[in-house]
mmCIF file of C-alpha atoms and ligand atoms in Angstrom:
data_model
loop_
_atom_site.group_PDB
_atom_site.id
_atom_site.type_symbol
_atom_site.label_atom_id
_atom_site.label_comp_id
_atom_site.label_asym_id
_atom_site.label_seq_id
_atom_site.Cartn_x
_atom_site.Cartn_y
_atom_site.Cartn_z
ATOM 1 C CA MET A 576 5.311 5.565 28.354
ATOM 2 C CA PHE A 577 8.261 6.690 26.243
ATOM 3 C CA THR A 578 7.719 8.899 23.072
ATOM 4 C CA ALA A 579 10.357 8.695 20.269
ATOM 5 C CA THR A 580 10.341 11.046 17.473
ATOM 6 C CA THR A 581 13.518 9.401 15.671
ATOM 7 C CA ILE A 582 14.202 6.134 14.280
ATOM 8 C CA ALA A 583 17.539 5.714 16.356
ATOM 9 C CA GLU A 584 15.365 6.257 19.668
ATOM 10 C CA VAL A 585 12.749 3.633 18.954
ATOM 11 C CA ARG A 586 15.694 1.137 18.005
ATOM 12 C CA GLU A 587 17.458 1.984 21.082
ATOM 13 C CA GLY A 588 14.251 2.145 23.348
ATOM 14 C CA LEU A 589 13.276 -1.520 22.001
ATOM 15 C CA GLU A 590 16.748 -2.857 22.128
ATOM 16 C CA PRO A 591 16.229 -4.194 26.025
ATOM 17 C CA VAL A 592 12.795 -5.497 25.115
ATOM 18 C CA ARG A 593 14.043 -7.519 22.242
ATOM 19 C CA ARG A 594 16.971 -8.874 24.245
ATOM 20 C CA ALA A 595 14.471 -10.131 26.905
ATOM 21 C CA ASP A 596 12.602 -11.648 24.079
ATOM 22 C CA ARG A 597 9.376 -9.894 24.983
ATOM 23 C CA CYS A 598 6.755 -9.820 22.447
ATOM 24 C CA ILE A 599 6.297 -6.474 20.696
ATOM 25 C CA GLY A 600 2.722 -5.536 19.567
ATOM 26 C CA PHE A 601 2.615 -2.518 17.180
ATOM 27 C CA VAL A 602 -0.399 -0.328 16.178
ATOM 28 C CA PRO A 603 0.461 2.077 13.051
ATOM 29 C CA THR A 604 -1.955 4.967 13.182
ATOM 30 C CA MET A 605 -2.226 8.771 11.465
ATOM 31 C CA GLY A 606 -2.994 9.873 15.029
ATOM 32 C CA ALA A 607 -6.544 11.942 15.815
ATOM 33 C CA LEU A 608 -7.175 8.866 17.763
ATOM 34 C CA HIS A 609 -10.837 7.486 18.633
ATOM 35 C CA GLU A 610 -12.149 4.283 20.289
ATOM 36 C CA GLY A 611 -11.510 2.469 16.927
ATOM 37 C CA HIS A 612 -7.749 2.999 17.538
ATOM 38 C CA VAL A 613 -7.892 2.481 21.247
ATOM 39 C CA SER A 614 -9.687 -1.076 20.552
ATOM 40 C CA LEU A 615 -6.434 -1.959 18.239
ATOM 41 C CA ILE A 616 -4.088 -0.639 21.270
ATOM 42 C CA ARG A 617 -6.209 -2.450 23.852
ATOM 43 C CA ALA A 618 -5.933 -5.649 21.742
ATOM 44 C CA ALA A 619 -2.204 -5.436 21.460
ATOM 45 C CA ARG A 620 -2.041 -4.783 25.301
ATOM 46 C CA ARG A 621 -4.109 -8.149 25.847
ATOM 47 C CA ASP A 622 -1.766 -10.192 23.573
ATOM 48 C CA CYS A 623 1.731 -8.595 23.947
ATOM 49 C CA ALA A 624 3.968 -7.785 26.564
ATOM 50 C CA HIS A 625 5.265 -4.385 24.929
ATOM 51 C CA VAL A 626 2.818 -2.208 22.913
ATOM 52 C CA VAL A 627 4.251 0.306 20.535
ATOM 53 C CA VAL A 628 1.904 2.828 18.496
ATOM 54 C CA SER A 629 2.985 5.075 15.699
ATOM 55 C CA ILE A 630 1.440 8.471 14.836
ATOM 56 C CA PHE A 631 2.330 9.710 11.360
ATOM 57 C CA VAL A 632 0.253 11.289 9.077
ATOM 58 C CA ASN A 633 2.028 9.653 6.171
ATOM 59 C CA PRO A 634 2.221 12.335 3.021
ATOM 60 C CA THR A 635 2.996 9.412 0.422
ATOM 61 C CA GLN A 636 -0.577 8.018 1.025
ATOM 62 C CA PHE A 637 -2.347 11.106 0.037
ATOM 63 C CA GLY A 638 -3.126 12.564 -3.390
ATOM 64 C CA PRO A 639 -2.794 15.864 -4.787
ATOM 65 C CA GLY A 640 -6.187 17.573 -3.718
ATOM 66 C CA GLU A 641 -6.490 15.416 -0.690
ATOM 67 C CA ASP A 642 -7.027 16.443 2.934
ATOM 68 C CA LEU A 643 -2.907 16.228 4.082
ATOM 69 C CA ALA A 644 -2.772 19.735 5.028
ATOM 70 C CA LYS A 645 -5.902 19.761 7.042
ATOM 71 C CA TYR A 646 -5.421 16.225 8.586
ATOM 72 C CA PRO A 647 -6.217 16.584 12.283
ATOM 73 C CA ARG A 648 -2.874 16.346 14.522
ATOM 74 C CA PRO A 649 -3.947 16.724 18.132
ATOM 75 C CA LEU A 650 -0.844 15.308 19.330
ATOM 76 C CA GLU A 651 -1.033 16.143 23.325
ATOM 77 C CA GLU A 652 -4.585 14.293 23.241
ATOM 78 C CA ASP A 653 -3.141 11.356 21.131
ATOM 79 C CA LEU A 654 -0.486 10.804 23.745
ATOM 80 C CA ARG A 655 -2.890 10.947 26.489
ATOM 81 C CA ALA A 656 -5.195 8.125 24.813
ATOM 82 C CA CYS A 657 -2.254 6.164 24.114
ATOM 83 C CA ARG A 658 -1.039 6.374 27.704
ATOM 84 C CA GLU A 659 -4.499 5.514 29.113
ATOM 85 C CA ALA A 660 -4.826 2.625 26.783
ATOM 86 C CA GLY A 661 -1.415 1.201 28.063
ATOM 87 C CA THR A 662 0.986 1.976 25.347
ATOM 88 C CA ASP A 663 4.550 1.717 26.278
ATOM 89 C CA LEU A 664 6.233 3.516 23.362
ATOM 90 C CA VAL A 665 4.801 6.052 20.939
ATOM 91 C CA PHE A 666 6.826 6.849 17.766
ATOM 92 C CA ALA A 667 5.899 10.131 16.283
ATOM 93 C CA PRO A 668 8.052 11.025 13.675
ATOM 94 C CA THR A 669 8.355 14.153 11.279
ATOM 95 C CA ALA A 670 7.945 13.378 7.548
ATOM 96 C CA SER A 671 11.657 14.293 7.071
ATOM 97 C CA GLU A 672 12.434 11.600 9.459
ATOM 98 C CA MET A 673 10.582 8.910 7.773
ATOM 99 C CA TYR A 674 11.682 10.141 4.359
ATOM 100 C CA ARG A 675 15.281 11.495 4.864
ATOM 101 C CA SER A 676 17.161 11.063 1.568
ATOM 102 C CA ASN A 677 16.198 10.478 -2.117
ATOM 103 C CA ALA A 678 14.402 7.531 -1.396
ATOM 104 C CA VAL A 679 13.352 5.387 -4.808
ATOM 105 C CA THR A 680 12.365 2.311 -3.322
ATOM 106 C CA THR A 681 8.402 1.524 -2.931
ATOM 107 C CA VAL A 682 6.257 -1.239 -1.960
ATOM 108 C CA ARG A 683 3.380 -2.029 -4.570
ATOM 109 C CA VAL A 684 1.079 -5.109 -3.473
ATOM 110 C CA GLY A 685 0.007 -5.934 -7.157
ATOM 111 C CA LYS A 686 -3.607 -6.485 -8.152
ATOM 112 C CA LEU A 687 -4.876 -5.992 -4.597
ATOM 113 C CA SER A 688 -4.250 -2.204 -4.632
ATOM 114 C CA GLU A 689 -5.996 -1.618 -7.872
ATOM 115 C CA PRO A 690 -9.659 -2.115 -7.048
ATOM 116 C CA LEU A 691 -12.180 -0.186 -4.683
ATOM 117 C CA CYS A 692 -10.376 2.923 -3.027
ATOM 118 C CA GLY A 693 -6.975 2.089 -5.231
ATOM 119 C CA ALA A 694 -9.143 3.082 -8.375
ATOM 120 C CA PHE A 695 -9.872 6.309 -6.918
ATOM 121 C CA ARG A 696 -6.819 7.126 -4.990
ATOM 122 C CA PRO A 697 -3.967 6.273 -7.364
ATOM 123 C CA GLY A 698 -0.724 5.562 -5.469
ATOM 124 C CA HIS A 699 -2.517 5.306 -2.160
ATOM 125 C CA PHE A 700 -1.712 1.741 -1.263
ATOM 126 C CA GLU A 701 1.639 1.856 -2.508
ATOM 127 C CA GLY A 702 2.135 4.796 0.043
ATOM 128 C CA VAL A 703 0.593 2.815 2.790
ATOM 129 C CA ALA A 704 2.582 -0.496 2.113
ATOM 130 C CA THR A 705 5.751 1.447 1.783
ATOM 131 C CA VAL A 706 5.318 3.261 5.132
ATOM 132 C CA VAL A 707 4.046 0.230 6.852
ATOM 133 C CA ALA A 708 6.914 -1.763 5.618
ATOM 134 C CA LYS A 709 9.356 0.686 6.840
ATOM 135 C CA LEU A 710 7.442 1.044 10.007
ATOM 136 C CA PHE A 711 7.521 -2.737 10.366
ATOM 137 C CA ASN A 712 11.537 -2.612 9.887
ATOM 138 C CA ILE A 713 12.051 0.087 12.543
ATOM 139 C CA VAL A 714 9.787 -1.350 15.354
ATOM 140 C CA MET A 715 10.234 -4.960 14.193
ATOM 141 C CA PRO A 716 7.012 -6.325 15.940
ATOM 142 C CA GLY A 717 5.808 -10.000 16.526
ATOM 143 C CA ARG A 718 2.217 -8.654 15.810
ATOM 144 C CA ALA A 719 0.824 -5.616 14.326
ATOM 145 C CA TYR A 720 -2.811 -4.490 14.656
ATOM 146 C CA PHE A 721 -4.968 -3.364 11.675
ATOM 147 C CA GLY A 722 -8.872 -2.340 11.744
ATOM 148 C CA GLU A 723 -11.444 -4.025 9.343
ATOM 149 C CA LYS A 724 -12.677 -0.375 8.893
ATOM 150 C CA ASP A 725 -9.992 -0.051 6.256
ATOM 151 C CA TYR A 726 -10.796 -3.598 4.790
ATOM 152 C CA GLN A 727 -8.597 -3.237 1.705
ATOM 153 C CA GLN A 728 -5.864 -1.992 3.614
ATOM 154 C CA LEU A 729 -5.973 -4.883 5.721
ATOM 155 C CA VAL A 730 -6.209 -7.327 2.848
ATOM 156 C CA VAL A 731 -3.040 -5.449 1.294
ATOM 157 C CA ILE A 732 -1.029 -5.588 4.446
ATOM 158 C CA ARG A 733 -1.616 -9.219 4.936
ATOM 159 C CA GLN A 734 -0.668 -9.876 1.451
ATOM 160 C CA MET A 735 2.628 -7.830 1.596
ATOM 161 C CA VAL A 736 3.686 -9.462 4.832
ATOM 162 C CA ARG A 737 3.053 -12.958 3.050
ATOM 163 C CA ASP A 738 4.915 -12.090 -0.032
ATOM 164 C CA LEU A 739 7.836 -10.634 1.592
ATOM 165 C CA ASP A 740 8.231 -13.294 4.256
ATOM 166 C CA LEU A 741 8.002 -10.453 7.279
ATOM 167 C CA PRO A 742 7.812 -12.670 10.616
ATOM 168 C CA ILE A 743 4.907 -10.607 11.795
ATOM 169 C CA GLY A 744 1.408 -11.700 12.442
ATOM 170 C CA ILE A 745 -1.382 -9.365 11.352
ATOM 171 C CA VAL A 746 -4.213 -9.104 13.416
ATOM 172 C CA GLY A 747 -7.529 -7.676 11.923
ATOM 173 C CA CYS A 748 -9.755 -6.027 14.582
ATOM 174 C CA PRO A 749 -13.594 -5.485 14.200
ATOM 175 C CA THR A 750 -14.960 -1.862 13.308
ATOM 176 C CA VAL A 751 -15.753 0.090 16.251
ATOM 177 C CA ARG A 752 -18.929 2.110 15.617
ATOM 178 C CA GLU A 753 -20.591 5.170 17.213
ATOM 179 C CA THR A 754 -24.110 4.886 18.499
ATOM 180 C CA GLY A 755 -26.245 4.851 15.434
ATOM 181 C CA GLY A 756 -23.776 2.664 13.805
ATOM 182 C CA LEU A 757 -21.435 5.133 11.865
ATOM 183 C CA ALA A 758 -17.784 3.712 11.733
ATOM 184 C CA MET A 759 -15.632 5.797 13.766
ATOM 185 C CA SER A 760 -13.061 7.780 11.842
ATOM 186 C CA SER A 761 -10.824 10.686 12.329
ATOM 187 C CA ARG A 762 -12.505 12.381 9.045
ATOM 188 C CA ASN A 763 -15.969 12.241 10.964
ATOM 189 C CA ARG A 764 -15.010 15.312 12.773
ATOM 190 C CA TYR A 765 -15.116 17.098 9.292
ATOM 191 C CA LEU A 766 -19.067 16.539 9.191
ATOM 192 C CA SER A 767 -21.593 18.737 10.237
ATOM 193 C CA VAL A 768 -24.443 17.687 12.534
ATOM 194 C CA GLU A 769 -26.614 17.051 9.456
ATOM 195 C CA GLN A 770 -23.918 15.407 7.451
ATOM 196 C CA ARG A 771 -23.269 13.043 10.574
ATOM 197 C CA HIS A 772 -27.013 12.120 10.635
ATOM 198 C CA GLN A 773 -26.989 11.513 6.838
ATOM 199 C CA ALA A 774 -23.668 9.399 7.192
ATOM 200 C CA LEU A 775 -25.593 6.839 9.386
ATOM 201 C CA SER A 776 -27.115 5.849 6.038
ATOM 202 C CA LEU A 777 -23.761 3.915 5.041
ATOM 203 C CA ASN A 778 -24.182 1.266 7.853
ATOM 204 C CA GLN A 779 -28.162 1.074 7.373
ATOM 205 C CA ALA A 780 -27.723 0.353 3.704
ATOM 206 C CA LEU A 781 -24.892 -2.239 4.346
ATOM 207 C CA THR A 782 -27.187 -3.848 7.194
ATOM 208 C CA GLU A 783 -30.057 -3.807 4.809
ATOM 209 C CA ALA A 784 -28.121 -5.572 1.951
ATOM 210 C CA ARG A 785 -27.025 -8.068 4.280
ATOM 211 C CA GLN A 786 -30.418 -8.940 5.348
ATOM 212 C CA ALA A 787 -31.332 -8.999 1.905
ATOM 213 C CA VAL A 788 -28.704 -11.767 1.312
ATOM 214 C CA THR A 789 -29.807 -13.415 4.346
ATOM 215 C CA ALA A 790 -33.418 -13.436 2.796
ATOM 216 C CA GLY A 791 -32.017 -15.072 -0.253
ATOM 217 C CA THR A 792 -30.954 -12.258 -2.820
ATOM 218 C CA ARG A 793 -27.709 -13.116 -4.274
ATOM 219 C CA ASP A 794 -27.523 -10.772 -7.351
ATOM 220 C CA VAL A 795 -24.862 -8.321 -6.688
ATOM 221 C CA SER A 796 -26.280 -5.450 -9.225
ATOM 222 C CA MET A 797 -29.597 -5.887 -7.277
ATOM 223 C CA LEU A 798 -27.823 -5.557 -4.012
ATOM 224 C CA CYS A 799 -25.640 -2.584 -5.106
ATOM 225 C CA ASP A 800 -28.587 -0.628 -6.286
ATOM 226 C CA MET A 801 -30.306 -1.158 -3.101
ATOM 227 C CA ILE A 802 -27.576 0.266 -1.135
ATOM 228 C CA ARG A 803 -27.214 3.076 -3.536
ATOM 229 C CA ARG A 804 -30.862 4.161 -3.230
ATOM 230 C CA ARG A 805 -30.632 3.580 0.549
ATOM 231 C CA ILE A 806 -27.622 6.159 0.821
ATOM 232 C CA LEU A 807 -29.101 8.698 -1.717
ATOM 233 C CA ALA A 808 -32.483 8.727 -0.037
ATOM 234 C CA ALA A 809 -30.584 10.146 3.106
ATOM 235 C CA GLY A 810 -29.274 13.154 1.352
ATOM 236 C CA GLU A 811 -26.998 14.361 -1.436
ATOM 237 C CA ALA A 812 -24.089 12.256 -1.878
ATOM 238 C CA ARG A 813 -21.370 11.400 -4.377
ATOM 239 C CA MET A 814 -20.664 7.643 -4.653
ATOM 240 C CA ASP A 815 -17.013 6.583 -5.368
ATOM 241 C CA TYR A 816 -18.036 3.040 -5.391
ATOM 242 C CA VAL A 817 -20.469 0.573 -4.010
ATOM 243 C CA SER A 818 -19.072 -2.908 -4.688
ATOM 244 C CA ILE A 819 -19.446 -6.412 -3.605
ATOM 245 C CA VAL A 820 -16.035 -8.318 -3.680
ATOM 246 C CA ASP A 821 -14.496 -11.695 -2.911
ATOM 247 C CA ALA A 822 -13.427 -11.265 0.677
ATOM 248 C CA ALA A 823 -9.728 -12.493 -0.126
ATOM 249 C CA SER A 824 -9.093 -11.588 -3.715
ATOM 250 C CA LEU A 825 -11.201 -8.178 -3.621
ATOM 251 C CA GLU A 826 -12.335 -9.296 -7.302
ATOM 252 C CA ALA A 827 -15.819 -7.808 -7.976
ATOM 253 C CA LEU A 828 -18.488 -10.439 -7.848
ATOM 254 C CA GLN A 829 -21.917 -10.982 -10.034
ATOM 255 C CA THR A 830 -23.283 -13.300 -7.510
ATOM 256 C CA VAL A 831 -22.675 -13.743 -3.727
ATOM 257 C CA ASP A 832 -21.795 -17.256 -3.895
ATOM 258 C CA ARG A 833 -18.753 -17.384 -1.477
ATOM 259 C CA PRO A 834 -17.390 -15.316 1.380
ATOM 260 C CA ALA A 835 -17.709 -11.659 0.232
ATOM 261 C CA ARG A 836 -17.195 -8.005 1.434
ATOM 262 C CA MET A 837 -19.555 -5.484 0.652
ATOM 263 C CA CYS A 838 -17.656 -1.930 0.414
ATOM 264 C CA VAL A 839 -18.879 1.296 -0.154
ATOM 265 C CA ALA A 840 -17.183 4.719 -0.479
ATOM 266 C CA VAL A 841 -18.916 8.046 -0.489
ATOM 267 C CA ARG A 842 -18.538 11.651 -0.370
ATOM 268 C CA ILE A 843 -20.945 13.870 1.758
ATOM 269 C CA GLY A 844 -19.562 17.309 1.336
ATOM 270 C CA ASP A 845 -16.010 17.434 1.450
ATOM 271 C CA CYS A 846 -15.782 14.297 3.555
ATOM 272 C CA ARG A 847 -14.942 11.002 2.142
ATOM 273 C CA LEU A 848 -16.360 8.206 4.233
ATOM 274 C CA ILE A 849 -15.880 4.405 3.701
ATOM 275 C CA ASP A 850 -17.374 1.328 5.373
ATOM 276 C CA ASN A 851 -17.877 -2.108 4.719
ATOM 277 C CA MET A 852 -19.361 -5.315 6.009
ATOM 278 C CA PRO A 853 -18.950 -9.023 5.516
ATOM 279 C CA VAL A 854 -21.447 -11.264 3.679
ATOM 280 C CA ASP A 855 -21.466 -14.988 3.365
ATOM 281 C CA VAL A 856 -23.857 -17.451 1.999
ATOM 282 C CA PRO A 857 -24.625 -20.740 3.997
ATOM 283 C CA GLY A 858 -22.718 -23.543 2.419
ATOM 284 C CA ALA A 859 -20.605 -21.571 0.151
ATOM 285 C CA HIS A 860 -17.029 -22.372 0.038
ATOM 286 C CA GLY A 861 -14.416 -19.648 -0.637
HETATM 287 P P1 LIG B 1041 -5.715 5.474 10.562
HETATM 288 O O1 LIG B 1041 -5.358 6.400 11.955
HETATM 289 O O2 LIG B 1041 -6.929 6.186 9.940
HETATM 290 O O3 LIG B 1041 -4.583 5.181 9.648
HETATM 291 O O4 LIG B 1041 -5.836 4.410 11.394
HETATM 292 C C1 LIG B 1041 -5.038 3.324 12.096
HETATM 293 C C2 LIG B 1041 -5.619 2.008 12.310
HETATM 294 O O5 LIG B 1041 -6.870 2.163 12.970
HETATM 295 C C3 LIG B 1041 -6.058 1.384 10.906
HETATM 296 O O6 LIG B 1041 -5.652 0.089 11.125
HETATM 297 C C4 LIG B 1041 -7.585 1.655 10.828
HETATM 298 O O7 LIG B 1041 -7.955 0.378 10.071
HETATM 299 C C5 LIG B 1041 -7.923 1.310 12.212
HETATM 300 N N1 LIG B 1041 -9.131 2.074 12.551
HETATM 301 C C6 LIG B 1041 -9.472 3.422 12.037
HETATM 302 N N2 LIG B 1041 -10.696 3.305 12.420
HETATM 303 C C7 LIG B 1041 -11.197 2.090 12.900
HETATM 304 C C8 LIG B 1041 -12.497 1.874 13.768
HETATM 305 N N3 LIG B 1041 -13.651 2.607 13.701
HETATM 306 N N4 LIG B 1041 -12.594 0.726 14.016
HETATM 307 C C9 LIG B 1041 -11.485 -0.234 14.179
HETATM 308 N N5 LIG B 1041 -10.322 0.294 13.525
HETATM 309 C C10 LIG B 1041 -10.069 1.660 13.110
#
């Protein structure tokens, strides 16, 4: 496995791969890797001849007062995880390598960046779309792998690729969960034992709401109330949002009458957790 820290090293390292017409699979990450990230690397390994992982805590997707400074950066462990999962090249640039000059160009994926997390983290998806577009141009992968854990991000990236005609297949991968159902996240390490237990309520609430949909409940405000109550029953939490949205457009629904996504963002202590789950109704056409 080769570790590159500069854009030039990546271009040079991938030159022979591209010349040999070998498919490049790409997994962008912010590091602090866990089984969720590893599942993406394995999927890339399965599909592609050459696997590239980026590890970059992108400052432009963090807002003022967010956890940029304290975001975990265990690089040695991350490199080991990448090696074990079969990565060929890791790109771990510094912020000054990625944002060298007085850059003024950004990528904004209009309407899809506005609801859900976009409403609570202004500029977040612009930061994400811009860095992913830059990474795509540096790595030039045939396929790139993203987790459904960050559902809105996946939808935003798919739209960006479509709108900008980028020749990259976007592969969405299922959320990997800990025993008990908590969605794996680099931020889970901020949770105390008690808070981690409390955090199980996110998945439990979504699972119960999905069961309610299967049993015939379609009213979104009823379902959202149910989710909120279930999470608050587990302990003190501040809810950024509990929403059921159209799975493709991310528009808020009143009734579950098409393929939909239930999405939650909850603050437990200092830790902001997100989770989501698909819901569909038999016979609905989206
Ligand atoms: P991050 O390092 O948080 O920016 O995440 C990098 C990639 O890993 C993104 O595509 C995430 O959606 C994905 N990811 C993070 N957590 C999980 C998880 N629990 N299951 C599947 N994918 C995940």
